[in-house]
MMTF fields as JSON, N, C-alpha, C and O atoms, coordinates in Angstrom:
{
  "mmtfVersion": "1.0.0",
  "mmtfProducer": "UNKNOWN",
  "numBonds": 479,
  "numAtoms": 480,
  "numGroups": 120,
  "numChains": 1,
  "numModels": 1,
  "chainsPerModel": [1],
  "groupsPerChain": [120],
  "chainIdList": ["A"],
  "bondAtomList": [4, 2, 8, 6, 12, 10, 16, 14, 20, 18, 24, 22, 28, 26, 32, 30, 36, 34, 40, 38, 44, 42, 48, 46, 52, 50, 56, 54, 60, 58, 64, 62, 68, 66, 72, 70, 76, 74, 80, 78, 84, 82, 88, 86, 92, 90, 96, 94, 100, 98, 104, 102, 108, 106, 112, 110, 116, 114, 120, 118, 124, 122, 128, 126, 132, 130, 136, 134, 140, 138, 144, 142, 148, 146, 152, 150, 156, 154, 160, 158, 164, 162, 168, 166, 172, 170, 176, 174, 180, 178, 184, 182, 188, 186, 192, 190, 196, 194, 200, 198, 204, 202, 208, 206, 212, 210, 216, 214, 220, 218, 224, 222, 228, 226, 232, 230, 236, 234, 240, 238, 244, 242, 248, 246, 252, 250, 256, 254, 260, 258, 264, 262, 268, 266, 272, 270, 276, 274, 280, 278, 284, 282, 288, 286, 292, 290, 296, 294, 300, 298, 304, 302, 308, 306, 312, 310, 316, 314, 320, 318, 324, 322, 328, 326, 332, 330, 336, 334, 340, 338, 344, 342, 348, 346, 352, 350, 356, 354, 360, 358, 364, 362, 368, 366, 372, 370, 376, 374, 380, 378, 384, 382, 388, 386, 392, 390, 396, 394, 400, 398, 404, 402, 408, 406, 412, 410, 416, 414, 420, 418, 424, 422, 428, 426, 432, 430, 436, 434, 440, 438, 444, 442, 448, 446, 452, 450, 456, 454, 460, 458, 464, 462, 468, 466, 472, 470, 476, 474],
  "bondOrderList": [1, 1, 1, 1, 1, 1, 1, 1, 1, 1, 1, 1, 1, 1, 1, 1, 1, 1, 1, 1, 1, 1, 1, 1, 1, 1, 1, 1, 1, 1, 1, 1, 1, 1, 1, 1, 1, 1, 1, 1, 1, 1, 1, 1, 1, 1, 1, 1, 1, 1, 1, 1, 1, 1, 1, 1, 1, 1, 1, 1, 1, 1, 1, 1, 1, 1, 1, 1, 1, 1, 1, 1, 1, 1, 1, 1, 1, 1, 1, 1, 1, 1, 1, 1, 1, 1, 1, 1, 1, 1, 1, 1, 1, 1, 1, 1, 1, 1, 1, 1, 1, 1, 1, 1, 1, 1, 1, 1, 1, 1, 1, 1, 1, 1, 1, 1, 1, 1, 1],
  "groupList": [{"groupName": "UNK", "atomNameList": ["N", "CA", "C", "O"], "elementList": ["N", "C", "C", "O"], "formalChargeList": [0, 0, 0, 0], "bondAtomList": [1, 0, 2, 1, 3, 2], "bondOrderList": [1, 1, 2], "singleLetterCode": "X", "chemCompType": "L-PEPTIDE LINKING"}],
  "groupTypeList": [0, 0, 0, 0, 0, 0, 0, 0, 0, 0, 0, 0, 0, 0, 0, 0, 0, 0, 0, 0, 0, 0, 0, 0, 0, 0, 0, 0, 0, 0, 0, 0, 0, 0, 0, 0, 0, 0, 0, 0, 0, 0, 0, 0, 0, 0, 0, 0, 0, 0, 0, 0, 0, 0, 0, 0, 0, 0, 0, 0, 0, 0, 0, 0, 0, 0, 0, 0, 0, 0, 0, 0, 0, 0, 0, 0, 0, 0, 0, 0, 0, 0, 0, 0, 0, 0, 0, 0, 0, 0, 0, 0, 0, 0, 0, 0, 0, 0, 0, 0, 0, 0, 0, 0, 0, 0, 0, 0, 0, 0, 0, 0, 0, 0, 0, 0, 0, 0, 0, 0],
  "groupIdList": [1, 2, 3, 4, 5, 6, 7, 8, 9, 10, 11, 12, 13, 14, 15, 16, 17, 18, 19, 20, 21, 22, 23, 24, 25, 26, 27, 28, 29, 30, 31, 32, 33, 34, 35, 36, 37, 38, 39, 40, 41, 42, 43, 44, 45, 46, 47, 48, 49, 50, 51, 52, 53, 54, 55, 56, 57, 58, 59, 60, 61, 62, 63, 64, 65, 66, 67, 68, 69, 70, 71, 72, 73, 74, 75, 76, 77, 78, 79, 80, 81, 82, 83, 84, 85, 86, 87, 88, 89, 90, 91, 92, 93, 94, 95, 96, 97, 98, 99, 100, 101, 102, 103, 104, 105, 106, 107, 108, 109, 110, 111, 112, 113, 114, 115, 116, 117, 118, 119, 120],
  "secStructList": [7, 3, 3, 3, 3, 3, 3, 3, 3, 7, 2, 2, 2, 2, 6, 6, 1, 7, 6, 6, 2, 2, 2, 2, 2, 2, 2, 2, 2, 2, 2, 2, 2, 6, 2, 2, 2, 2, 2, 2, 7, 7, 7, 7, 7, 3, 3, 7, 7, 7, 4, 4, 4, 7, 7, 7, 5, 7, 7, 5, 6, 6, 5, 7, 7, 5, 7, 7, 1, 7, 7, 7, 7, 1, 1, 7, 3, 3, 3, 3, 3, 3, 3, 3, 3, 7, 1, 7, 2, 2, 2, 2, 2, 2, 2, 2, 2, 6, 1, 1, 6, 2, 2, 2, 2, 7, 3, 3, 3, 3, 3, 7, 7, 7, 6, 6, 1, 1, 7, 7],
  "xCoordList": [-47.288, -46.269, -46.951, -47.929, -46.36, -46.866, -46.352, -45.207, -46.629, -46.777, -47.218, -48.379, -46.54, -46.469, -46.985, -46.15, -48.088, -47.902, -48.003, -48.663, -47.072, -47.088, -47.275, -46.925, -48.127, -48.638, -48.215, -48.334, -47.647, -46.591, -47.155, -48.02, -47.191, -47.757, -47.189, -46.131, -48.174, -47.972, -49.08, -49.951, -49.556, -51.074, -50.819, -51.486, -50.106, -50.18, -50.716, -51.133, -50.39, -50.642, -51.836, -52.652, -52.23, -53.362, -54.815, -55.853, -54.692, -55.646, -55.648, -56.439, -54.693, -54.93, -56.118, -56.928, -56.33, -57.653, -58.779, -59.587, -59.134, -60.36, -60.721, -60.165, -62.177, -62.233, -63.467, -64.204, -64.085, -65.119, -64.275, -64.786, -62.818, -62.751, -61.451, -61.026, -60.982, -60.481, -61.533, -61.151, -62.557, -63.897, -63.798, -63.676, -63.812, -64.288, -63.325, -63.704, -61.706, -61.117, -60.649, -60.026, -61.141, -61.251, -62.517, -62.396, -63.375, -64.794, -64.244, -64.286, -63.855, -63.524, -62.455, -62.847, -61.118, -60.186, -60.964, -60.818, -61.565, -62.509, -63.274, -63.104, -63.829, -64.533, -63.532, -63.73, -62.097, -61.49, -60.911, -60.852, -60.489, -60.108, -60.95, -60.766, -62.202, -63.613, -63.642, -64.266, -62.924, -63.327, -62.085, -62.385, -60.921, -59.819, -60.068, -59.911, -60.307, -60.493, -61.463, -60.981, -62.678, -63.296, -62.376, -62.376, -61.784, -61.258, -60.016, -59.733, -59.437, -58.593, -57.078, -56.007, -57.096, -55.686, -55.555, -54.442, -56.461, -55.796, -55.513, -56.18, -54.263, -53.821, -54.3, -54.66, -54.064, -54.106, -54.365, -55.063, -54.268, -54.447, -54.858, -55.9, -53.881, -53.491, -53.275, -52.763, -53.802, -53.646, -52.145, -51.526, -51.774, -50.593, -50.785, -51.03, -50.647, -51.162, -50.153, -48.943, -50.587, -50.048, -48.389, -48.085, -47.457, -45.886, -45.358, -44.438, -46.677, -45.875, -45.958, -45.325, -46.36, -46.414, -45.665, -45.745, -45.023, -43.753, -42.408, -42.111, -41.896, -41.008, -39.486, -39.463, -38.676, -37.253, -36.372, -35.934, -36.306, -35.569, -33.896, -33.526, -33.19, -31.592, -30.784, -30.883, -29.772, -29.17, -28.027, -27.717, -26.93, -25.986, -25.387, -25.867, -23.905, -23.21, -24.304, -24.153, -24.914, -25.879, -26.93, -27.717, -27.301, -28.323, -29.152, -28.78, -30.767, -31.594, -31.688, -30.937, -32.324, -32.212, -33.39, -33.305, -34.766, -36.131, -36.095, -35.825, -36.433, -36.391, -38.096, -38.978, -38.049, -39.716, -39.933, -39.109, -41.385, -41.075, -41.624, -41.488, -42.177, -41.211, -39.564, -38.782, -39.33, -37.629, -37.054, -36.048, -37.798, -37.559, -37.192, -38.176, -36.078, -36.079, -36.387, -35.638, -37.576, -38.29, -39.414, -39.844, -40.068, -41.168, -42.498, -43.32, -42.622, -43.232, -42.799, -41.771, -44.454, -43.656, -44.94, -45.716, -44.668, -45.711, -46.844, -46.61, -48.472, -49.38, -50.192, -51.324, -50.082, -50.558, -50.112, -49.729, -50.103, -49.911, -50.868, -51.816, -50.697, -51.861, -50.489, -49.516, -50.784, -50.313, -50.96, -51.79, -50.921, -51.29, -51.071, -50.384, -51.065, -51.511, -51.67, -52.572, -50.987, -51.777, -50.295, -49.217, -50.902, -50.089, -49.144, -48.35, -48.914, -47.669, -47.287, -47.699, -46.364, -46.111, -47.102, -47.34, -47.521, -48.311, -49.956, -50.458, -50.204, -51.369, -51.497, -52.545, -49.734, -50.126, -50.163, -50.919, -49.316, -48.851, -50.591, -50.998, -51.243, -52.844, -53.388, -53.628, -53.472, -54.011, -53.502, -54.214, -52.382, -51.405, -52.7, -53.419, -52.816, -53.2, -54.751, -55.18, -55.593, -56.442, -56.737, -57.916, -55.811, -56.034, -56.129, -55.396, -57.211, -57.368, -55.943, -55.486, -55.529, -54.223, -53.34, -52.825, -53.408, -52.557, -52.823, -51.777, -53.682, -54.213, -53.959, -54.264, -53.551, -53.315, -51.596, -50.973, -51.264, -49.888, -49.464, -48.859, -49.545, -48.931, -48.82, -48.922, -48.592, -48.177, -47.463, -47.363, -46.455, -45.209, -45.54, -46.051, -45.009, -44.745, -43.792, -42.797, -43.791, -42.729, -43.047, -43.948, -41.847, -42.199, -41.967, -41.348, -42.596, -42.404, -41.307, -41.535, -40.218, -39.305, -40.009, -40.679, -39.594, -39.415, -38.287, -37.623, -37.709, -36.488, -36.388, -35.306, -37.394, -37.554, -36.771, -35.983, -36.945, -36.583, -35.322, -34.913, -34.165, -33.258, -32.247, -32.239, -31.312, -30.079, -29.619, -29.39, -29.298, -28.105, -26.669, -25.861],
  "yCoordList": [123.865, 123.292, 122.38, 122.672, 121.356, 120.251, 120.42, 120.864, 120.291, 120.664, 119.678, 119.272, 119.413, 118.018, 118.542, 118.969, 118.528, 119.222, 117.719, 116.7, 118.061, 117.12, 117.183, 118.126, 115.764, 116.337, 115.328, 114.122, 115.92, 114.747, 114.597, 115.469, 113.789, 113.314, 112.274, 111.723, 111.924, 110.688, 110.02, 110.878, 109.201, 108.636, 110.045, 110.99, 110.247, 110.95, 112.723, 113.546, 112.752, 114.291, 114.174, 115.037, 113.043, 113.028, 112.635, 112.862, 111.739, 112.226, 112.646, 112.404, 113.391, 114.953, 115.221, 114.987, 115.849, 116.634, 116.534, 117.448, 114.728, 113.932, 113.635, 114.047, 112.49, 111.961, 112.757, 111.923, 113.83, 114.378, 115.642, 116.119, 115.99, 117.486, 116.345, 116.89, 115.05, 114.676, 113.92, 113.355, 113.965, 113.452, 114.652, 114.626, 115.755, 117.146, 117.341, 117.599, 117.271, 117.587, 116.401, 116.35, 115.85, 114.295, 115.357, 115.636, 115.757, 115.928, 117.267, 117.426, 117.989, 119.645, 118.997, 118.957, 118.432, 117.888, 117.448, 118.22, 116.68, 115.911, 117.127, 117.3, 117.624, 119.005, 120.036, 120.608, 119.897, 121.201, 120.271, 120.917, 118.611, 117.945, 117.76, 117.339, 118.338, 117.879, 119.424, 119.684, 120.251, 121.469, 121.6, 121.907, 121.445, 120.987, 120.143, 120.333, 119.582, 117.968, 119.344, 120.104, 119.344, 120.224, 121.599, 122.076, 121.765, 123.42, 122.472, 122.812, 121.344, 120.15, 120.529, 120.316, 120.931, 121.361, 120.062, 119.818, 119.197, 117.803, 117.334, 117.313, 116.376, 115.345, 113.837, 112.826, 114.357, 113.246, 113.219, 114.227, 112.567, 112.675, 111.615, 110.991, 111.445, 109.795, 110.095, 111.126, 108.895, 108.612, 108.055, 107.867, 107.862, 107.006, 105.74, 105.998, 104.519, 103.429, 103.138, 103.331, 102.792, 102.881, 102.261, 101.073, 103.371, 103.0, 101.379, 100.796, 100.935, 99.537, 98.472, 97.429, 98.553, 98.384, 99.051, 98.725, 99.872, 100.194, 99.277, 98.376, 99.351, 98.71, 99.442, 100.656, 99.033, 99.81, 98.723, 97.639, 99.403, 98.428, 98.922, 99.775, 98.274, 99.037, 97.855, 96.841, 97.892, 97.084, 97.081, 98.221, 95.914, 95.311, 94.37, 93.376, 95.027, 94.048, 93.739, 92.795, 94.148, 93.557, 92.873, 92.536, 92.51, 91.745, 92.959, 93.888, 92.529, 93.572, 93.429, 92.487, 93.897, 93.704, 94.594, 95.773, 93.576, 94.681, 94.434, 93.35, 95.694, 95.667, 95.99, 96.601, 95.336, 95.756, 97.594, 98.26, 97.97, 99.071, 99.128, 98.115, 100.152, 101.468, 101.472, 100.659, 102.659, 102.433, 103.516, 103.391, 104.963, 105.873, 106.585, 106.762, 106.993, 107.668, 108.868, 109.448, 109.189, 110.373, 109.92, 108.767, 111.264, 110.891, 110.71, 109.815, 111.682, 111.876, 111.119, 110.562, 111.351, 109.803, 110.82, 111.67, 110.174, 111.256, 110.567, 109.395, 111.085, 110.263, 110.909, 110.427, 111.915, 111.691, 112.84, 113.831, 112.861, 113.897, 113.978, 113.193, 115.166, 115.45, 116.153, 116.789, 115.85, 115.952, 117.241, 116.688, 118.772, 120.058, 120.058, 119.036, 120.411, 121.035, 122.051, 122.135, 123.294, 124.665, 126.018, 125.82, 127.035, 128.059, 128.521, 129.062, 128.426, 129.25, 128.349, 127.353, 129.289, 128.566, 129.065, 128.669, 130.278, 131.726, 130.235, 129.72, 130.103, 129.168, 128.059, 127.706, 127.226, 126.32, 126.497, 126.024, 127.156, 128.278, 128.473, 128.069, 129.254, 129.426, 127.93, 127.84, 126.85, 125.783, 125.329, 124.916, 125.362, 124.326, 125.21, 124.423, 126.126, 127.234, 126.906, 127.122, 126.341, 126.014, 124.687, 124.334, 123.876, 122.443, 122.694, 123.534, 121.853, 121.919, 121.148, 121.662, 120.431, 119.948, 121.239, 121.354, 122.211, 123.813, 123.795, 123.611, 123.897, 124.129, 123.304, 123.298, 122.923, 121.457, 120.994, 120.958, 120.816, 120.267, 120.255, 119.226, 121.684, 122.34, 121.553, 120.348, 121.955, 121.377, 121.828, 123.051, 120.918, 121.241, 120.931, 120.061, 122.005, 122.175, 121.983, 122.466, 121.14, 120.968, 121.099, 120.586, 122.096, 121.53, 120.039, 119.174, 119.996, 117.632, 118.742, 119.743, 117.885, 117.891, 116.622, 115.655, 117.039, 115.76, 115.897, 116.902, 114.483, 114.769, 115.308, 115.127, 116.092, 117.432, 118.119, 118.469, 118.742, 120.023, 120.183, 121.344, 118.858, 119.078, 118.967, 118.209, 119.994, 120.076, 119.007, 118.412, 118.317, 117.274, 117.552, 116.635],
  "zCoordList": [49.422, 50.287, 51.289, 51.977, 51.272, 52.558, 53.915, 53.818, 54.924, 56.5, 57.549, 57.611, 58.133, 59.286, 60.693, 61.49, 60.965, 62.32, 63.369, 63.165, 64.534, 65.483, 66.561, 67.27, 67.085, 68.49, 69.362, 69.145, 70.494, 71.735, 72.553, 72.634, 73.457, 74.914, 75.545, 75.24, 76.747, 77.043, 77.743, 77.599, 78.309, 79.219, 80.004, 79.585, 80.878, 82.013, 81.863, 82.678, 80.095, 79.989, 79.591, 79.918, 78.767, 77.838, 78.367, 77.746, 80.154, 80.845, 81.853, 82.765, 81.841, 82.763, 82.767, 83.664, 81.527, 81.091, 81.087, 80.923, 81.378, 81.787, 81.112, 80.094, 80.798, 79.9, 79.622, 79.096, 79.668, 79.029, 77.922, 76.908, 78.498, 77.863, 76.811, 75.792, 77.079, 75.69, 74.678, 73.653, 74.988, 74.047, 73.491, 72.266, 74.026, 73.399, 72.517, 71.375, 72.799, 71.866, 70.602, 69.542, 71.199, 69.69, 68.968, 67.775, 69.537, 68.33, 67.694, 66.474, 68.33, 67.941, 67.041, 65.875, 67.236, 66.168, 64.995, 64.047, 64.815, 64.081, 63.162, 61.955, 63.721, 62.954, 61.913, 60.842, 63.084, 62.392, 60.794, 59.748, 60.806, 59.727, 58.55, 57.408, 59.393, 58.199, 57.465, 56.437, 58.146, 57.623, 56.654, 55.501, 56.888, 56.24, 55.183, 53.977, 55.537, 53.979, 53.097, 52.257, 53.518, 52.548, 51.601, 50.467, 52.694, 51.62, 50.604, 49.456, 51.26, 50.124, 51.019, 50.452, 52.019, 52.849, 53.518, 53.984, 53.653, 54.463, 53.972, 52.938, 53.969, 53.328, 53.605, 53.003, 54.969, 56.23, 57.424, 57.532, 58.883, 60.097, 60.346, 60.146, 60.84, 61.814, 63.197, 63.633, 64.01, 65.438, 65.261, 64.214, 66.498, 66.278, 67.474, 68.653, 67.007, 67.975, 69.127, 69.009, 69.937, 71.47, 71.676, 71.571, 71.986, 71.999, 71.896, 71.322, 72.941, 73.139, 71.811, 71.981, 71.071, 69.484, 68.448, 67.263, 68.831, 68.241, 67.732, 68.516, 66.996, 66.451, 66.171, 66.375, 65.884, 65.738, 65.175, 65.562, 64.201, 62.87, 62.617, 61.809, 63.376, 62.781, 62.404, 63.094, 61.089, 60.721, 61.36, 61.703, 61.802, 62.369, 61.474, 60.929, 61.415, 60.079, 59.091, 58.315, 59.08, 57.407, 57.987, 57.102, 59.116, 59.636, 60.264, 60.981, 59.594, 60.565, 61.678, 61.936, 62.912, 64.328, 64.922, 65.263, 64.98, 65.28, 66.808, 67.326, 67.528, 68.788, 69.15, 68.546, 70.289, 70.694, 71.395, 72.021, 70.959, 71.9, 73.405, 74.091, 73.897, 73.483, 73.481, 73.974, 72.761, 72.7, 73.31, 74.009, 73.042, 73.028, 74.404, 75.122, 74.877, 75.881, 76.618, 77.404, 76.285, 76.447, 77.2, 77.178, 78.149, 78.748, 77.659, 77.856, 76.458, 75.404, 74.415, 74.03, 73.98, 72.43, 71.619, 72.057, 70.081, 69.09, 69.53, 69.827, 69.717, 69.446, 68.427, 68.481, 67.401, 66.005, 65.209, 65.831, 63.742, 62.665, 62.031, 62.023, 61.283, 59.954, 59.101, 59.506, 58.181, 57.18, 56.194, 55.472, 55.857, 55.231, 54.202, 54.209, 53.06, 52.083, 51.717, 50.883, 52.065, 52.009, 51.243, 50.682, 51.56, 50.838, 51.217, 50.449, 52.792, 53.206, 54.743, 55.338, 54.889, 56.455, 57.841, 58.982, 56.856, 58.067, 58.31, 59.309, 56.886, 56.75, 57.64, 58.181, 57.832, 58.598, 60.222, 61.071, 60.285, 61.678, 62.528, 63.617, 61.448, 61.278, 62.182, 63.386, 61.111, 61.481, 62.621, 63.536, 62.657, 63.888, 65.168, 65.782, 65.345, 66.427, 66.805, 67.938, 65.711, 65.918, 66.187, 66.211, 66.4, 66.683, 68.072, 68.595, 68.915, 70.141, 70.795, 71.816, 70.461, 70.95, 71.641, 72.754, 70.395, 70.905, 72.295, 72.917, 72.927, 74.077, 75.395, 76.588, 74.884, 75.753, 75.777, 76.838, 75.075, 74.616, 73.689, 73.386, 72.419, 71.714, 70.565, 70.796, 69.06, 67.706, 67.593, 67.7, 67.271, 66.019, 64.328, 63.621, 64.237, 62.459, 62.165, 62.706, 61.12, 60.137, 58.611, 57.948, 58.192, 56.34, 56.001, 56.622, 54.92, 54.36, 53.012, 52.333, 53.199, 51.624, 50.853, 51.218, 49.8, 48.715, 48.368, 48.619, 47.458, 46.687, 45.523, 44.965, 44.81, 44.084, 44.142, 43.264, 46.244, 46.48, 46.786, 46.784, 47.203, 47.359, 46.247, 45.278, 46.654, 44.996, 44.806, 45.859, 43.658, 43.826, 43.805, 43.95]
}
């Protein structure tokens, strides 16, 4: 089963923490994906590039209509996913816990559907 874990912030949360203990958790992240890729549970893990480069694409009468960002009305915006691979939900639950992010400003999990899994 595939597994989305997500991690939210914003400048204000993300250097809180200073710039020696978010070096630390870039390298500790970095380690825990290398250890991941090896056992074959990573898929992925992406940064996500800075809000104001965001885009928002919604159609109007049939005409697209891209807006600049940010768009979002939240103090938090995503700044990255990894993408799992693994056996259960307990497994990713597992991983989500060990991402230094946990510690800081928490992961969300999500299962990934495909259109496999849903009935027609």
């Amino acid at each position: 089963m595939k597994y989305m874990l997500l991690i939210y912030g914003n400048e204000e949360a993300f250097s809180s923490v200073g710039e020696e203990a978010f070096a630390e958790i870039l390298r500790a992240t970095d380690a825990l994906n290398q250890e991941l890729f090896e056992s074959g549970e990573l898929v992925g893990a992406y940064g996500v590039a800075d809000q104001v480069n965001a885009k928002l694409v919604r159609v109007a009468d049939g005409t697209p209509v891209v807006t600049d960002g940010p768009f979002a009305e939240a103090k938090e915006y995503l700044g990255s996913f990894t993408i799992l691979d693994c056996d259960s939900l307990e497994r990713a639950l597992e991983i989500a816990a060990r991402n230094p992010s946990a510690r800081y400003w928490g992961v969300e999990v999500r299962p990934l559907m495909h259109e496999a899994d849903v009935a027609p």
